[in-house]
């Protein structure tokens, strides 16, 4: 009898521990895990394919995953090949104070890597609101996501990043560092979608190594759909001290679009600074550089606030013209 009692007690304690990892839920579509604290948010890295909803504001100020001064550890990525393949609904609650200081690590953001290498996995990240970020990484750096490598069933939507800084060596964007299809064939295959999202942060080049693709919303969009989104982010590429070559592809919205990327009904208004010698190549008010049969439809940038009258895609307008439409 004593042995049975001990066994039952062990089962109860084990079950309690599992549910204590989250505020509630079971991780299914009908009953998603509920996220209410920084620790619970971090726990997602151990359940990358599950369903999650945020149920309150979360404060990441002073959160240090390893106690090493590097701050938040991205969910997936961060130098690993782990991908988030689940669903996260922020429900409009705010996540504030995200700090990541990992300048030598690729795929950096609240989520490091998101995606799937098949045509059947549905991935949705939506209604995520990030305030007051300080994100510093190497290649593939964004406030929300470092890199997306996925399919037609992947949607990043109704999300934003505002206030703070995003810094990296290359493929750097206020929202997402880079986004591309898992199928690199230019004429076929799936394209992830970024929609109804915006940024208002400061995007910087690290000045530590040559790099390309810097954008207010997305740094590098390769075979992706971007629609109904905008950037008020400033983008600063200052080469006056580093004096490195091969630095470029800088845009108010996206730095580089390629491989059938489509940009629809989007705009940017942020200031663009590209200075120093060797000079920064391919700088545009909306798009820095476009290639691979990519198209830009009904999209605009502010030629006054950006400081640029040219772009490799889109239509430039004055502030008055943009605000009157």
Short mmCIF file of C-alpha atoms in Angstrom, two decimals:
data_model
loop_
_atom_site.label_atom_id
_atom_site.label_comp_id
_atom_site.label_asym_id
_atom_site.label_seq_id
_atom_site.Cartn_x
_atom_site.Cartn_y
_atom_site.Cartn_z
CA UNK A 1 0.00 0.00 0.00
CA UNK A 2 2.83 2.37 0.86
CA UNK A 3 4.47 1.68 -2.52
CA UNK A 4 1.23 2.45 -4.38
CA UNK A 5 0.81 5.70 -2.45
CA UNK A 6 4.37 6.75 -3.29
CA UNK A 7 3.79 5.99 -6.97
CA UNK A 8 0.56 8.02 -7.07
CA UNK A 9 2.29 10.91 -5.29
CA UNK A 10 5.15 10.82 -7.82
CA UNK A 11 2.70 10.94 -10.73
CA UNK A 12 0.85 13.89 -9.20
CA UNK A 13 4.08 15.78 -8.61
CA UNK A 14 5.30 15.05 -12.14
CA UNK A 15 2.01 16.25 -13.64
CA UNK A 16 2.06 19.39 -11.51
CA UNK A 17 5.58 20.16 -12.72
CA UNK A 18 4.55 19.84 -16.37
CA UNK A 19 1.62 22.22 -15.99
CA UNK A 20 3.67 24.63 -13.86
CA UNK A 21 5.86 25.32 -16.90
CA UNK A 22 2.98 27.38 -18.31
CA UNK A 23 0.11 29.39 -16.86
CA UNK A 24 -2.34 26.86 -18.29
CA UNK A 25 -3.33 24.90 -21.38
CA UNK A 26 -2.11 21.70 -22.98
CA UNK A 27 -0.37 23.02 -26.11
CA UNK A 28 -3.06 22.01 -28.62
CA UNK A 29 -4.99 24.17 -31.07
CA UNK A 30 -8.11 23.86 -28.93
CA UNK A 31 -6.24 24.42 -25.66
CA UNK A 32 -2.99 26.32 -26.29
CA UNK A 33 -0.35 26.79 -23.63
CA UNK A 34 -0.87 30.12 -21.85
CA UNK A 35 2.13 32.41 -21.48
CA UNK A 36 2.13 34.91 -18.61
CA UNK A 37 5.77 35.32 -17.49
CA UNK A 38 9.26 35.66 -18.93
CA UNK A 39 10.15 32.14 -17.76
CA UNK A 40 7.08 30.69 -19.44
CA UNK A 41 7.94 32.56 -22.65
CA UNK A 42 11.44 31.10 -22.51
CA UNK A 43 10.03 27.61 -21.98
CA UNK A 44 8.65 27.67 -25.54
CA UNK A 45 12.11 26.60 -26.74
CA UNK A 46 11.33 23.14 -25.33
CA UNK A 47 7.98 22.87 -27.15
CA UNK A 48 8.74 24.37 -30.54
CA UNK A 49 5.85 22.73 -32.39
CA UNK A 50 3.01 23.58 -30.00
CA UNK A 51 0.26 26.22 -29.79
CA UNK A 52 0.69 29.24 -27.48
CA UNK A 53 -1.28 32.31 -26.43
CA UNK A 54 0.00 35.23 -24.39
CA UNK A 55 -2.43 36.20 -21.64
CA UNK A 56 -0.87 39.33 -20.14
CA UNK A 57 1.94 41.85 -20.65
CA UNK A 58 5.42 40.39 -20.13
CA UNK A 59 8.45 42.33 -18.92
CA UNK A 60 11.89 41.08 -19.97
CA UNK A 61 13.84 43.90 -18.31
CA UNK A 62 16.96 42.43 -16.66
CA UNK A 63 16.07 38.92 -17.92
CA UNK A 64 19.35 37.04 -18.46
CA UNK A 65 18.88 33.48 -19.71
CA UNK A 66 22.33 32.15 -18.76
CA UNK A 67 23.35 34.81 -16.26
CA UNK A 68 26.22 35.76 -18.58
CA UNK A 69 25.18 39.30 -19.43
CA UNK A 70 23.90 38.36 -22.91
CA UNK A 71 20.23 38.72 -22.02
CA UNK A 72 17.45 36.84 -23.76
CA UNK A 73 18.21 33.56 -25.54
CA UNK A 74 16.23 33.50 -28.81
CA UNK A 75 13.59 30.80 -29.24
CA UNK A 76 15.24 28.60 -31.87
CA UNK A 77 18.21 29.73 -33.90
CA UNK A 78 20.91 31.58 -31.98
CA UNK A 79 23.58 29.51 -33.70
CA UNK A 80 21.52 26.31 -33.53
CA UNK A 81 19.41 24.62 -36.22
CA UNK A 82 16.29 24.58 -34.02
CA UNK A 83 13.21 26.07 -35.70
CA UNK A 84 9.98 27.26 -34.16
CA UNK A 85 7.29 25.37 -36.09
CA UNK A 86 4.23 26.12 -33.95
CA UNK A 87 1.69 28.89 -33.39
CA UNK A 88 2.10 31.95 -31.17
CA UNK A 89 -0.69 34.48 -30.61
CA UNK A 90 0.38 37.48 -28.56
CA UNK A 91 -3.25 38.62 -28.39
CA UNK A 92 -2.10 42.25 -28.50
CA UNK A 93 -0.36 42.10 -25.13
CA UNK A 94 3.03 43.81 -24.92
CA UNK A 95 6.43 42.21 -24.46
CA UNK A 96 8.77 44.96 -23.27
CA UNK A 97 12.44 45.26 -22.45
CA UNK A 98 13.84 42.59 -24.80
CA UNK A 99 17.64 42.74 -24.52
CA UNK A 100 19.94 40.49 -26.58
CA UNK A 101 23.69 41.09 -26.67
CA UNK A 102 25.09 38.30 -28.84
CA UNK A 103 27.14 40.12 -31.51
CA UNK A 104 28.94 36.97 -32.67
CA UNK A 105 25.84 34.77 -33.02
CA UNK A 106 23.58 34.36 -36.08
CA UNK A 107 19.76 34.21 -36.14
CA UNK A 108 18.90 36.58 -33.32
CA UNK A 109 15.53 37.98 -32.22
CA UNK A 110 12.73 37.14 -29.81
CA UNK A 111 12.47 34.09 -32.09
CA UNK A 112 15.78 33.10 -33.65
CA UNK A 113 14.61 30.77 -36.44
CA UNK A 114 11.08 30.10 -37.68
CA UNK A 115 10.13 27.70 -40.45
CA UNK A 116 9.64 24.25 -41.91
CA UNK A 117 11.11 22.42 -44.91
CA UNK A 118 7.81 20.96 -46.14
CA UNK A 119 4.56 22.16 -47.68
CA UNK A 120 2.21 20.95 -44.97
CA UNK A 121 3.34 22.50 -41.67
CA UNK A 122 1.33 25.58 -40.73
CA UNK A 123 3.21 28.22 -38.74
CA UNK A 124 1.60 31.40 -37.46
CA UNK A 125 3.06 34.18 -35.32
CA UNK A 126 0.56 36.98 -34.81
CA UNK A 127 -0.48 39.88 -32.58
CA UNK A 128 3.00 40.19 -31.05
CA UNK A 129 3.80 43.67 -29.70
CA UNK A 130 7.42 44.41 -28.80
CA UNK A 131 8.39 47.62 -27.00
CA UNK A 132 11.82 48.96 -26.02
CA UNK A 133 14.14 46.43 -27.63
CA UNK A 134 17.92 46.28 -27.69
CA UNK A 135 18.93 43.49 -30.05
CA UNK A 136 22.52 42.92 -31.15
CA UNK A 137 23.61 39.93 -33.24
CA UNK A 138 25.72 38.88 -36.22
CA UNK A 139 23.88 37.78 -39.41
CA UNK A 140 20.10 37.44 -39.38
CA UNK A 141 18.96 39.94 -36.77
CA UNK A 142 15.44 41.23 -36.16
CA UNK A 143 13.40 42.50 -33.25
CA UNK A 144 10.80 39.77 -33.66
CA UNK A 145 12.57 37.09 -35.73
CA UNK A 146 16.15 36.56 -36.86
CA UNK A 147 15.31 34.34 -39.84
CA UNK A 148 12.30 32.73 -41.52
CA UNK A 149 12.89 29.74 -43.83
CA UNK A 150 9.52 28.25 -44.64
CA UNK A 151 6.47 27.59 -46.79
CA UNK A 152 3.15 29.00 -48.07
CA UNK A 153 1.49 28.15 -44.76
CA UNK A 154 3.73 30.45 -42.75
CA UNK A 155 2.26 33.81 -41.70
CA UNK A 156 3.84 36.55 -39.61
CA UNK A 157 1.05 39.07 -39.12
CA UNK A 158 -0.50 41.84 -37.02
CA UNK A 159 2.81 42.34 -35.17
CA UNK A 160 5.12 45.25 -34.51
CA UNK A 161 8.39 46.36 -32.92
CA UNK A 162 8.71 49.91 -31.65
CA UNK A 163 11.22 51.89 -29.61
CA UNK A 164 14.80 50.76 -29.30
CA UNK A 165 17.58 49.44 -31.54
CA UNK A 166 18.35 46.45 -33.77
CA UNK A 167 22.01 45.98 -34.75
CA UNK A 168 23.90 43.37 -36.77
CA UNK A 169 26.53 42.56 -39.39
CA UNK A 170 24.08 41.78 -42.20
CA UNK A 171 20.51 40.66 -42.98
CA UNK A 172 19.21 43.09 -40.37
CA UNK A 173 15.62 44.32 -40.13
CA UNK A 174 13.50 46.03 -37.51
CA UNK A 175 10.98 43.17 -37.58
CA UNK A 176 12.76 40.27 -39.33
CA UNK A 177 16.38 39.83 -40.37
CA UNK A 178 15.71 37.63 -43.40
CA UNK A 179 12.82 35.69 -44.85
CA UNK A 180 12.92 33.10 -47.62
CA UNK A 181 11.30 29.95 -48.95
CA UNK A 182 12.63 26.57 -47.90
CA UNK A 183 12.58 25.81 -51.67
CA UNK A 184 15.16 28.02 -53.33
CA UNK A 185 13.95 27.22 -56.86
CA UNK A 186 13.12 30.66 -58.23
CA UNK A 187 10.23 29.56 -60.46
CA UNK A 188 8.39 27.17 -58.13
CA UNK A 189 7.87 26.54 -54.45
CA UNK A 190 6.33 28.21 -51.46
CA UNK A 191 6.66 31.73 -50.07
CA UNK A 192 6.12 32.75 -46.44
CA UNK A 193 4.00 35.87 -45.86
CA UNK A 194 4.62 38.92 -43.69
CA UNK A 195 1.51 41.05 -43.42
CA UNK A 196 -0.15 43.93 -41.57
CA UNK A 197 2.92 44.63 -39.44
CA UNK A 198 5.11 47.63 -38.73
CA UNK A 199 8.29 48.86 -37.06
CA UNK A 200 9.46 52.10 -35.47
CA UNK A 201 12.97 51.43 -34.20
CA UNK A 202 16.57 52.31 -35.10
CA UNK A 203 18.34 49.79 -37.36
CA UNK A 204 22.14 49.83 -37.40
CA UNK A 205 25.06 48.11 -39.10
CA UNK A 206 27.53 46.80 -36.50
CA UNK A 207 30.59 48.27 -38.29
CA UNK A 208 32.60 45.16 -37.32
CA UNK A 209 32.59 43.23 -40.60
CA UNK A 210 31.42 43.75 -44.18
CA UNK A 211 27.74 42.99 -44.59
CA UNK A 212 24.69 43.60 -46.74
CA UNK A 213 20.90 43.82 -46.56
CA UNK A 214 19.56 46.31 -44.03
CA UNK A 215 15.92 47.37 -43.92
CA UNK A 216 13.50 49.13 -41.64
CA UNK A 217 11.10 46.17 -41.72
CA UNK A 218 13.09 43.27 -43.26
CA UNK A 219 16.77 43.09 -44.14
CA UNK A 220 16.70 40.38 -46.80
CA UNK A 221 13.50 39.14 -48.46
CA UNK A 222 14.17 36.17 -50.72
CA UNK A 223 11.02 34.63 -52.20
CA UNK A 224 8.60 36.12 -49.65
CA UNK A 225 5.33 38.06 -49.76
CA UNK A 226 5.23 41.33 -47.79
CA UNK A 227 1.87 43.10 -47.74
CA UNK A 228 -0.01 45.89 -45.98
CA UNK A 229 2.99 46.71 -43.81
CA UNK A 230 5.10 49.76 -43.09
CA UNK A 231 8.28 51.01 -41.46
CA UNK A 232 8.94 54.25 -39.64
CA UNK A 233 12.34 52.93 -38.61
CA UNK A 234 15.55 54.80 -39.28
CA UNK A 235 18.33 52.81 -40.97
CA UNK A 236 21.92 53.92 -40.32
CA UNK A 237 24.96 52.51 -42.11
CA UNK A 238 28.00 54.50 -40.99
CA UNK A 239 31.28 53.43 -42.60
CA UNK A 240 33.35 56.46 -41.62
CA UNK A 241 35.40 54.60 -39.00
CA UNK A 242 35.28 50.97 -40.16
CA UNK A 243 36.08 51.88 -43.82
CA UNK A 244 35.09 48.41 -45.00
CA UNK A 245 34.18 47.45 -48.54
CA UNK A 246 31.20 45.45 -49.84
CA UNK A 247 28.61 47.06 -47.58
CA UNK A 248 25.23 47.82 -49.10
CA UNK A 249 21.62 46.99 -50.01
CA UNK A 250 19.92 49.47 -47.70
CA UNK A 251 16.22 50.30 -47.85
CA UNK A 252 13.62 52.08 -45.78
CA UNK A 253 11.39 49.00 -45.94
CA UNK A 254 13.62 46.16 -47.23
CA UNK A 255 17.32 46.07 -48.04
CA UNK A 256 17.23 43.32 -50.69
CA UNK A 257 14.32 41.66 -52.48
CA UNK A 258 15.02 38.65 -54.71
CA UNK A 259 13.70 35.36 -56.10
CA UNK A 260 10.09 36.40 -56.80
CA UNK A 261 9.55 38.44 -53.66
CA UNK A 262 6.33 40.44 -53.88
CA UNK A 263 5.78 43.72 -52.01
CA UNK A 264 2.16 44.91 -51.88
CA UNK A 265 0.53 48.09 -50.49
CA UNK A 266 3.36 48.92 -48.10
CA UNK A 267 5.37 52.05 -47.30
CA UNK A 268 8.27 53.53 -45.35
CA UNK A 269 8.98 56.96 -43.89
CA UNK A 270 12.14 56.50 -41.81
CA UNK A 271 15.39 58.41 -42.25
CA UNK A 272 18.17 56.59 -44.09
CA UNK A 273 21.81 57.40 -43.39
CA UNK A 274 24.49 55.75 -45.54
CA UNK A 275 27.84 57.47 -45.17
CA UNK A 276 31.58 56.79 -45.24
CA UNK A 277 34.22 55.46 -47.60
CA UNK A 278 34.21 53.03 -49.34
CA UNK A 279 30.72 54.24 -50.14
CA UNK A 280 27.61 52.23 -49.33
CA UNK A 281 26.12 50.66 -52.46
CA UNK A 282 22.46 50.20 -53.45
CA UNK A 283 20.61 52.56 -51.13
CA UNK A 284 16.93 53.30 -51.73
CA UNK A 285 14.05 55.04 -50.03
CA UNK A 286 11.89 51.89 -50.04
CA UNK A 287 14.03 49.08 -51.52
CA UNK A 288 17.82 49.02 -51.61
CA UNK A 289 18.22 46.45 -54.41
CA UNK A 290 15.82 44.27 -56.38
CA UNK A 291 16.61 41.18 -58.45
CA UNK A 292 15.24 37.79 -59.50
CA UNK A 293 11.88 38.84 -60.96
CA UNK A 294 10.76 40.54 -57.74
CA UNK A 295 7.89 43.02 -57.94
CA UNK A 296 6.69 46.01 -55.94
CA UNK A 297 3.01 46.99 -56.20
CA UNK A 298 1.21 50.07 -54.83
CA UNK A 299 4.01 50.81 -52.38
CA UNK A 300 5.57 54.15 -51.45
CA UNK A 301 8.22 55.94 -49.49
CA UNK A 302 8.59 59.49 -48.17
CA UNK A 303 11.30 61.22 -50.18
CA UNK A 304 11.57 64.01 -47.61
CA UNK A 305 11.85 62.10 -44.34
CA UNK A 306 13.98 59.33 -45.86
CA UNK A 307 16.40 61.73 -47.52
CA UNK A 308 16.30 59.66 -50.74
CA UNK A 309 14.53 60.36 -54.00
CA UNK A 310 15.34 56.99 -55.59
CA UNK A 311 14.54 53.36 -54.84
CA UNK A 312 14.84 50.04 -56.66
CA UNK A 313 11.06 49.66 -56.56
CA UNK A 314 8.06 51.62 -55.35
CA UNK A 315 7.00 55.24 -55.81
CA UNK A 316 8.45 58.19 -53.98
CA UNK A 317 6.11 60.85 -52.62
CA UNK A 318 6.36 63.96 -50.49
CA UNK A 319 5.13 63.93 -46.90
CA UNK A 320 2.09 65.93 -47.92
CA UNK A 321 1.26 63.50 -50.73
CA UNK A 322 1.52 60.51 -48.43
CA UNK A 323 -0.59 62.00 -45.67
CA UNK A 324 -3.32 63.16 -48.07
CA UNK A 325 -4.01 59.65 -49.39
#
